[in-house]
Coordinates of C-alpha atoms and ligand atoms in Angstrom, one line a residue:
X1 CA 0.0 0.0 0.0
X2 CA 1.3 3.5 -0.9
X3 CA 2.4 5.8 1.9
X4 CA -0.1 8.3 3.4
X5 CA 0.0 11.0 6.1
X6 CA -2.8 11.3 8.6
X7 CA -4.0 14.8 9.6
X8 CA -6.0 15.0 12.8
X9 CA -8.1 18.1 13.4
X10 CA -10.8 18.3 16.1
X11 CA -12.3 14.8 16.3
X12 CA -11.7 14.1 12.6
X13 CA -8.9 12.4 10.7
X14 CA -8.1 12.4 7.1
X15 CA -5.4 10.5 5.2
X16 CA -3.5 12.3 2.5
X17 CA -1.3 10.5 -0.1
X18 CA 2.4 10.9 -0.2
X19 CA 4.3 11.5 -3.5
X20 CA 7.8 10.2 -3.6
X21 CA 10.4 11.6 -6.0
X22 CA 13.0 9.6 -7.9
X23 CA 15.7 10.6 -5.3
X24 CA 13.4 9.8 -2.4
X25 CA 12.1 13.2 -1.6
X26 CA 8.6 13.0 0.0
X27 CA 5.7 15.4 -0.4
X28 CA 2.2 15.3 1.2
X29 CA -0.3 15.7 -1.6
X30 CA -2.7 18.3 -0.2
X31 CA -4.8 18.8 -3.4
X32 CA -7.9 17.6 -1.5
X33 CA -7.1 19.3 1.8
X34 CA -9.5 22.3 1.4
X35 CA -12.3 20.2 -0.1
X36 CA -12.1 17.7 2.7
X37 CA -11.3 19.9 5.7
X38 CA -11.9 23.5 4.8
X39 CA -8.3 24.3 5.7
X40 CA -5.7 25.9 3.5
X41 CA -1.9 25.8 4.2
X42 CA 0.2 28.8 5.2
X43 CA 3.8 28.8 4.0
X44 CA 5.3 32.3 3.5
X45 CA 8.1 32.2 1.0
X46 CA 6.9 28.7 0.0
X47 CA 9.8 27.1 1.9
X48 CA 7.8 23.9 2.4
X49 CA 5.7 23.9 -0.7
X50 CA 6.4 21.8 -3.8
X51 CA 4.8 23.8 -6.7
X52 CA 5.2 21.1 -9.4
X53 CA 6.8 17.8 -10.3
X54 CA 9.9 18.3 -12.3
X55 CA 12.4 16.0 -14.1
X56 CA 14.9 18.8 -14.9
X57 CA 17.2 19.6 -12.0
X58 CA 17.9 17.8 -8.7
X59 CA 19.3 19.6 -5.7
X60 CA 20.2 18.3 -2.2
X61 CA 20.8 21.3 -0.1
X62 CA 22.1 19.3 2.9
X63 CA 24.7 17.4 0.9
X64 CA 25.5 20.2 -1.6
X65 CA 24.4 18.3 -4.7
X66 CA 23.3 19.8 -8.0
X67 CA 22.5 17.8 -11.1
X68 CA 20.9 18.7 -14.5
X69 CA 18.9 15.8 -15.9
X70 CA 20.8 13.5 -13.5
X71 CA 24.3 14.7 -14.5
X72 CA 26.4 16.3 -11.7
X73 CA 27.1 20.0 -12.4
X74 CA 30.8 19.2 -11.6
X75 CA 31.0 16.9 -14.6
X76 CA 29.3 19.4 -16.9
X77 CA 31.6 22.2 -15.7
X78 CA 34.6 19.9 -16.5
X79 CA 33.5 18.4 -19.8
X80 CA 30.6 20.2 -21.4
X81 CA 30.0 23.5 -23.0
X82 CA 27.1 25.9 -22.3
X83 CA 25.6 25.2 -25.7
X84 CA 25.6 21.5 -25.0
X85 CA 24.2 22.0 -21.4
X86 CA 21.5 24.2 -22.8
X87 CA 20.6 21.4 -25.2
X88 CA 20.6 18.9 -22.4
X89 CA 18.2 21.0 -20.3
X90 CA 15.8 22.0 -23.1
X91 CA 15.7 18.6 -24.9
X92 CA 16.2 16.2 -22.0
X93 CA 19.2 14.4 -23.5
X94 CA 22.8 15.0 -24.4
X95 CA 23.0 15.7 -28.1
X96 CA 24.8 13.5 -30.6
X97 CA 27.5 15.3 -32.6
X98 CA 25.0 15.8 -35.5
X99 CA 22.4 17.2 -33.2
X100 CA 24.9 19.6 -31.5
X101 CA 26.2 20.8 -34.9
X102 CA 22.6 21.4 -36.1
X103 CA 21.9 23.3 -32.9
X104 CA 25.0 25.5 -33.4
X105 CA 23.9 26.2 -37.0
X106 CA 20.4 27.2 -35.7
X107 CA 21.9 29.4 -33.0
X108 CA 24.0 31.1 -35.6
X109 CA 21.1 31.5 -38.1
X110 CA 19.0 33.2 -35.4
X111 CA 21.6 35.4 -33.8
X112 CA 20.6 38.6 -35.5
X113 CA 17.9 40.9 -34.1
X114 CA 15.5 43.1 -36.1
X115 CA 17.2 46.4 -36.8
X116 CA 14.2 48.3 -35.5
X117 CA 14.9 47.0 -32.0
X118 CA 18.1 49.1 -32.0
X119 CA 15.9 52.2 -31.9
X120 CA 14.4 51.0 -28.5
X121 CA 17.8 51.3 -26.9
X122 CA 18.3 54.8 -28.3
X123 CA 15.1 56.0 -26.7
X124 CA 15.7 54.6 -23.2
X125 CA 17.5 56.9 -20.8
X126 CA 21.3 56.2 -20.9
X127 CA 21.4 55.4 -17.2
X128 CA 18.8 52.6 -17.5
X129 CA 19.8 49.4 -15.7
X130 CA 20.6 46.7 -18.3
X131 CA 18.3 44.3 -16.5
X132 CA 15.3 46.6 -17.1
X133 CA 16.3 46.9 -20.7
X134 CA 16.7 43.2 -21.1
X135 CA 13.3 42.4 -19.6
X136 CA 11.7 44.9 -21.9
X137 CA 13.6 43.7 -25.0
X138 CA 12.7 40.1 -24.4
X139 CA 9.0 41.0 -24.1
X140 CA 9.4 43.1 -27.3
X141 CA 10.8 40.1 -29.2
X142 CA 7.3 38.6 -29.3
X143 CA 6.1 41.5 -31.5
X144 CA 9.0 40.9 -33.9
X145 CA 9.0 37.1 -33.9
X146 CA 5.5 35.9 -33.0
X147 CA 5.0 32.1 -32.8
X148 CA 2.9 31.1 -35.9
X149 CA 1.7 27.8 -34.6
X150 CA 2.0 26.4 -31.1
X151 CA 3.4 23.0 -32.0
X152 CA 6.7 21.4 -31.0
X153 CA 8.6 22.6 -34.0
X154 CA 7.5 26.2 -33.5
X155 CA 8.3 26.1 -29.8
X156 CA 11.8 24.8 -30.7
X157 CA 12.3 27.7 -33.1
X158 CA 11.2 30.2 -30.4
X159 CA 13.5 28.6 -27.9
X160 CA 16.5 28.8 -30.3
X161 CA 15.7 32.4 -31.2
X162 CA 15.6 33.3 -27.5
X163 CA 18.9 31.6 -26.7
X164 CA 20.6 33.2 -29.5
X165 CA 19.1 36.6 -29.6
X166 CA 19.3 37.4 -25.9
X167 CA 23.0 37.2 -26.1
X168 CA 23.0 39.6 -29.1
X169 CA 20.6 42.0 -27.3
X170 CA 22.8 42.0 -24.1
X171 CA 25.9 42.9 -26.1
X172 CA 24.0 45.5 -28.1
X173 CA 22.7 47.2 -25.0
X174 CA 26.3 47.5 -23.7
X175 CA 27.6 49.0 -27.0
X176 CA 24.8 51.5 -27.2
X177 CA 25.1 52.5 -23.6
X178 CA 28.8 53.3 -24.4
X179 CA 27.8 55.2 -27.5
X180 CA 29.8 52.7 -29.6
X181 CA 29.1 51.0 -32.8
X182 CA 27.1 47.7 -32.5
X183 CA 29.1 44.6 -33.3
X184 CA 27.2 41.9 -35.1
X185 CA 27.5 38.1 -34.4
X186 CA 30.0 36.2 -36.4
X187 CA 29.3 32.7 -37.9
X188 CA 32.8 31.5 -37.3
X189 CA 32.7 32.0 -33.5
X190 CA 31.3 29.8 -30.7
X191 CA 28.4 30.9 -28.6
X192 CA 30.6 32.3 -25.8
X193 CA 33.4 33.7 -28.0
X194 CA 30.7 35.4 -30.1
X195 CA 29.3 37.1 -27.1
X196 CA 32.8 38.3 -26.0
X197 CA 33.5 39.6 -29.5
X198 CA 30.2 41.5 -29.7
X199 CA 31.0 43.1 -26.3
X200 CA 34.6 44.0 -26.8
X201 CA 35.5 44.2 -30.4
X202 CA 35.9 47.9 -31.6
X203 CA 37.0 49.4 -35.0
X204 CA 40.2 50.6 -33.3
X205 CA 41.0 47.5 -31.2
X206 CA 39.9 44.2 -32.7
X207 CA 39.0 41.6 -30.0
X208 CA 41.4 38.7 -29.9
X209 CA 39.6 35.6 -28.7
X210 CA 41.2 34.2 -25.6
X211 CA 40.3 30.6 -25.2
X212 CA 40.9 30.5 -21.5
X213 CA 38.4 33.4 -21.0
X214 CA 35.9 31.8 -23.4
X215 CA 36.2 28.6 -21.3
X216 CA 35.7 30.6 -18.0
X217 CA 32.5 32.1 -19.5
X218 CA 31.3 28.7 -20.6
X219 CA 31.7 27.4 -17.1
X220 CA 30.1 30.5 -15.6
X221 CA 27.0 30.0 -17.8
X222 CA 26.9 26.2 -17.2
X223 CA 26.8 26.9 -13.4
X224 CA 23.9 29.2 -13.8
X225 CA 21.9 27.2 -16.3
X226 CA 19.2 25.9 -13.9
X227 CA 18.4 25.8 -10.2
X228 CA 14.9 24.2 -10.0
X229 CA 12.1 26.3 -8.4
X230 CA 13.9 29.5 -7.4
X231 CA 12.2 32.9 -7.4
X232 CA 12.7 33.7 -11.1
X233 CA 11.9 30.2 -12.4
X234 CA 8.8 30.2 -10.3
X235 CA 7.9 33.6 -11.8
X236 CA 8.4 32.1 -15.3
X237 CA 6.2 29.1 -14.4
X238 CA 3.5 31.2 -12.7
X239 CA 3.2 33.7 -15.6
X240 CA 3.3 30.7 -18.1
X241 CA 0.5 29.0 -16.1
X242 CA -1.9 31.6 -17.5
X243 CA -0.8 30.2 -20.9
X244 CA 1.2 33.4 -21.5
X245 CA 3.7 33.2 -24.3
X246 CA 7.4 32.2 -23.7
X247 CA 8.9 35.6 -24.3
X248 CA 6.6 37.4 -21.8
X249 CA 7.1 34.6 -19.2
X250 CA 10.9 34.9 -19.6
X251 CA 10.7 38.6 -19.3
X252 CA 9.0 38.2 -15.9
X253 CA 11.8 35.8 -14.9
X254 CA 14.4 38.5 -15.8
X255 CA 12.5 41.0 -13.6
X256 CA 12.5 38.6 -10.7
X257 CA 16.2 37.8 -11.1
X258 CA 17.1 41.5 -10.9
X259 CA 16.4 41.6 -7.2
X260 CA 19.5 41.8 -4.9
X261 CA 18.4 38.8 -2.9
X262 CA 18.3 36.7 -6.1
X263 CA 20.5 37.2 -9.2
X264 CA 21.2 40.9 -8.3
X265 CA 23.4 39.6 -5.5
X266 CA 26.4 39.2 -7.9
X267 CA 26.4 43.0 -8.5
X268 CA 25.7 43.6 -4.8
X269 CA 28.7 41.5 -3.8
X270 CA 31.2 43.5 -5.8
X271 CA 29.6 46.8 -4.7
X272 CA 30.0 45.6 -1.0
X273 CA 33.6 44.5 -1.5
X274 CA 34.5 47.7 -3.4
X275 CA 33.0 49.8 -0.6
X276 CA 34.9 47.9 2.1
X277 CA 38.1 48.2 0.1
X278 CA 37.6 51.9 -0.5
X279 CA 36.6 52.7 3.1
X280 CA 39.3 50.5 4.6
X281 CA 36.6 48.7 6.7
X282 CA 37.7 45.4 8.2
X283 CA 36.1 42.1 7.3
X284 CA 35.5 41.5 11.0
X285 CA 33.4 44.7 11.2
X286 CA 31.4 43.5 8.1
X287 CA 30.7 40.2 9.7
X288 CA 29.6 42.0 12.9
X289 CA 27.2 44.2 10.9
X290 CA 25.7 41.2 9.2
X291 CA 25.0 39.6 12.6
X292 CA 23.5 42.8 14.1
X293 CA 19.7 42.4 14.1
X294 CA 19.3 46.2 14.3
X295 CA 21.3 46.6 11.1
X296 CA 19.5 45.7 7.8
X297 CA 22.9 44.8 6.2
X298 CA 23.4 41.2 5.0
X299 CA 26.5 39.6 3.8
X300 CA 25.8 39.5 0.1
X301 CA 26.8 36.3 -1.6
X302 CA 26.2 34.3 1.6
X303 CA 23.3 32.1 2.5
X304 CA 20.8 30.1 0.5
X305 CA 17.2 28.9 0.9
X306 CA 18.1 25.4 0.0
X307 CA 21.8 24.9 0.5
X308 CA 22.7 24.4 4.1
X309 CA 26.3 23.6 3.2
X310 CA 28.7 25.1 0.7
X311 CA 27.0 25.8 -2.6
X312 CA 28.6 23.4 -5.1
X313 CA 28.5 26.1 -7.8
X314 CA 30.5 28.5 -5.5
X315 CA 33.2 25.9 -5.0
X316 CA 33.7 25.5 -8.8
X317 CA 33.4 29.3 -9.3
X318 CA 36.2 29.9 -6.7
X319 CA 38.5 27.6 -8.7
X320 CA 37.7 29.3 -12.0
X321 CA 38.3 32.7 -10.3
X322 CA 41.8 31.7 -9.2
X323 CA 42.6 30.3 -12.7
X324 CA 41.4 33.3 -14.6
X325 CA 43.2 35.8 -12.4
X326 CA 46.4 33.8 -12.5
X327 CA 46.2 33.4 -16.3
X328 CA 45.6 37.2 -16.7
X329 CA 48.2 38.0 -14.1
X330 CA 45.6 40.1 -12.3
X331 CA 46.1 40.9 -8.6
X332 CA 42.6 41.8 -7.6
X333 CA 42.4 43.1 -4.0
X334 CA 38.7 42.2 -4.0
X335 CA 39.5 38.5 -4.4
X336 CA 41.8 38.7 -1.3
X337 CA 39.1 40.5 0.6
X338 CA 36.5 37.9 -0.5
X339 CA 38.7 35.1 0.7
X340 CA 39.4 36.8 4.0
X341 CA 35.6 37.4 4.5
X342 CA 34.8 33.8 3.7
X343 CA 37.5 32.6 6.2
X344 CA 36.2 34.9 9.0
X345 CA 32.5 34.1 8.4
X346 CA 33.1 30.3 8.2
X347 CA 34.7 30.5 11.7
X348 CA 32.0 32.6 13.2
X349 CA 29.4 30.9 15.4
X350 CA 26.5 32.9 13.9
X351 CA 27.3 31.9 10.3
X352 CA 28.0 28.3 11.4
X353 CA 24.8 27.9 13.4
X354 CA 22.7 29.5 10.6
X355 CA 24.4 27.3 7.9
X356 CA 25.5 30.4 6.0
X357 CA 28.0 29.6 3.3
X358 CA 29.2 31.4 0.1
X359 CA 26.7 31.0 -2.7
X360 CA 27.2 31.1 -6.5
X361 CA 27.3 34.9 -6.5
X362 CA 30.1 35.3 -4.0
X363 CA 33.0 34.7 -6.4
X364 CA 31.3 35.0 -9.8
X365 CA 31.6 38.8 -10.0
X366 CA 35.4 38.7 -9.6
X367 CA 35.5 36.5 -12.7
X368 CA 33.3 38.8 -14.6
X369 CA 35.4 41.8 -13.6
X370 CA 38.5 40.1 -14.9
X371 CA 36.8 39.4 -18.2
X372 CA 35.9 43.1 -18.4
X373 CA 32.2 42.9 -17.9
X374 CA 30.9 46.1 -16.2
X375 CA 29.3 45.7 -12.8
X376 CA 25.8 46.7 -13.8
X377 CA 25.8 43.9 -16.4
X378 CA 26.6 41.1 -14.0
X379 CA 23.0 40.1 -13.5
X380 CA 22.5 40.2 -17.3
X381 CA 25.2 37.6 -17.4
X382 CA 23.3 35.5 -14.9
X383 CA 20.1 35.9 -17.0
X384 CA 21.8 34.6 -20.2
X385 CA 23.1 31.6 -18.2
X386 CA 19.7 30.9 -16.7
X387 CA 17.8 31.1 -20.0
X388 CA 18.0 27.3 -20.8
X389 CA 16.6 26.5 -17.4
X390 CA 13.7 28.9 -17.6
X391 CA 12.9 27.6 -21.1
X392 CA 13.1 24.0 -20.0
X393 CA 10.9 24.7 -17.0
X394 CA 8.3 26.6 -19.1
X395 CA 8.2 23.8 -21.7
X396 CA 7.8 21.2 -19.0
X397 CA 5.0 23.1 -17.4
X398 CA 3.2 23.4 -20.7
X399 CA 3.2 19.6 -21.1
X400 CA 2.3 18.9 -17.5
X401 CA -0.9 16.8 -17.4
X402 CA -1.6 18.2 -13.9
X403 CA -1.2 21.8 -15.0
X404 CA -3.6 24.4 -13.5
X405 CA -3.3 28.2 -13.5
X406 CA -1.2 29.3 -10.6
X407 CA -3.4 30.9 -8.0
X408 CA -2.4 30.7 -4.3
X409 CA -4.8 31.5 -1.6
X410 CA -4.4 33.8 1.4
X411 CA -5.3 34.3 5.0
X412 CA -7.3 37.5 5.1
X413 CA -6.4 39.8 8.1
X414 CA -8.1 43.0 7.0
X415 CA -11.2 44.7 8.4
X416 CA -14.5 42.8 8.8
X417 CA -17.6 44.0 6.9
X418 CA -18.1 47.7 7.4
X419 CA -20.1 50.4 5.5
X420 CA -18.8 52.9 3.1
X421 CA -18.5 56.4 4.7
X422 CA -19.4 59.4 2.5
X423 CA -16.4 61.8 2.1
X424 CA -18.0 64.6 4.1
X425 CA -18.5 62.3 7.1
X426 CA -14.9 61.1 7.4
Ligands
CMC1 N1 23.9 37.6 6.1 C1 23.5 37.6 7.4 N2 22.5 36.9 7.9 C2 21.8 36.1 7.0 C3 22.1 36.1 5.6 C4 23.2 36.9 5.2 N3 23.6 36.8 3.9 N4 21.3 35.2 5.0 C5 20.5 34.7 5.9 N5 20.8 35.3 7.2 C6 20.1 35.0 8.4 C7 18.8 35.7 8.6 O1 19.1 37.0 9.2 C8 18.0 34.8 9.5 O2 18.5 34.9 10.8 P1 17.5 34.6 12.1 O3 17.0 33.2 11.9 O4 18.5 34.7 13.2 O5 16.5 35.7 12.0 C9 18.5 33.4 8.9 O6 19.8 33.6 8.4 C10 17.6 32.8 7.8 O7 17.4 33.9 6.8 P2 16.2 34.0 5.9 O8 16.2 35.3 5.3 O9 15.0 33.5 6.5 O10 16.6 32.9 4.8 P3 16.0 32.7 3.4 O11 16.1 31.3 3.0 O12 14.6 33.3 3.4 O13 16.9 33.6 2.4 C11 18.6 34.4 1.0 C12 17.8 33.2 1.5 C13 19.5 33.9 -0.1 C14 17.6 35.4 0.4 C15 19.4 35.0 2.2 O14 20.4 34.1 2.6 C16 20.1 36.3 1.7 O15 19.5 37.4 1.8 N6 21.4 36.2 1.3 C17 22.1 37.4 0.8 C18 21.7 37.7 -0.7 C19 22.3 36.6 -1.6 O16 23.5 36.4 -1.6 N7 21.5 36.1 -2.6 C20 21.9 35.2 -3.6 C21 21.3 33.8 -3.4 S1 22.1 32.6 -4.4 C22 21.7 33.0 -6.1 C23 20.4 32.8 -6.4 O17 20.0 31.6 -6.8 O18 19.5 33.7 -6.3

């Protein structure tokens, strides 16, 4: 007999079925709870709520495990490319050589964006944050590239367009913000090398592709490619649950990622380290501030809702960081500061007892700085990396036989019934 959970309330008992995932994770199926008992559940931040069944990414926060479609992220970071990992996430299998080549050809064929979209950039204020721009541009893509039929082939085309064009849009926004000539994608360059070339090639200084930096970017994007039901992915799924198109759903995901508690943390980490370096503040003082409940300050790049141990992505990121700085012979004082901060925090009772460890954003900004990416584009880099995950999750939700529009309930705490008061009597 399958497992159940008994709920006793007053003098009544009901039994609810238990769903068991392929890695043994157990969930109480409460779909009948309100019908049978009149109760709803209350779970701020959804920390105990499974919003869907998903076969894409597995995380074990206690053991520090992250796998895409069953494959450990460590193996993908070592052997795969971002392009191949994107294929794996979106198509649920590692591609054959023929499939990978075809995917590359499609990514190349769809890498241009409609010239009219350039005008949008010209009309936004120059100081606009690139994440706001990216979210708007991705939404606008729907007007330029509407899906003609909602079938598998058309969805695949939209997916390829998005993966390819978002990279072009991001580089384009950087060039226009600098007042520089836009650099077009090149058919002879790989996905990552093409992005770097579009960012850094200028008529007076041709960009020379550095394979070590291309590899660092590949790994950076692989590490960001998916992370199951985080804030932005849940936003993508929730918006998509209204049967909203893929572009608009991704645009919502980009908006969610922008926040400093989510993807925006990579920018916030560098700003925090820069400020400490500039003001000569000690790392001990920073840790004390993070512990002080009267101070809203939090150590950015530390802590995670799911990981209660070292984030496996942060571990790989730290290694890449050392390699890139060594290779470029850069002595970045922010890396020394980050390492000191980590050492002090990991010895501190508060951080130990709260299971607060460095997360993916702690070291990633130092790599991006070394590559030459401006700080305000760090979260855009995260967004490009997360794209395959958002797309795979959106696709999975569209095919989910248990799909329903997302519509949580609430516990109302406002005034009871009262009469309207005419304005003269207030
Ligand atoms: N610095 C100091 N204290 C912290 C921190 C931190 N970075 N993170 C959590 N805490 C404390 C928090 O004050 C609370 O303490 P207490 O129980 O004594 O009141 C306890 O730890 C639990 O915190 P929480 O806010 O309930 O935890 P959460 O799971 O809701 O939040 C988080 C997770 C990532 C938003 C949070 O750890 C945080 O704000 N970190 C800093 C921002 C950051 O680095 N975000 C990137 C996350 S990884 C990239 C991504 O996938 O988005």
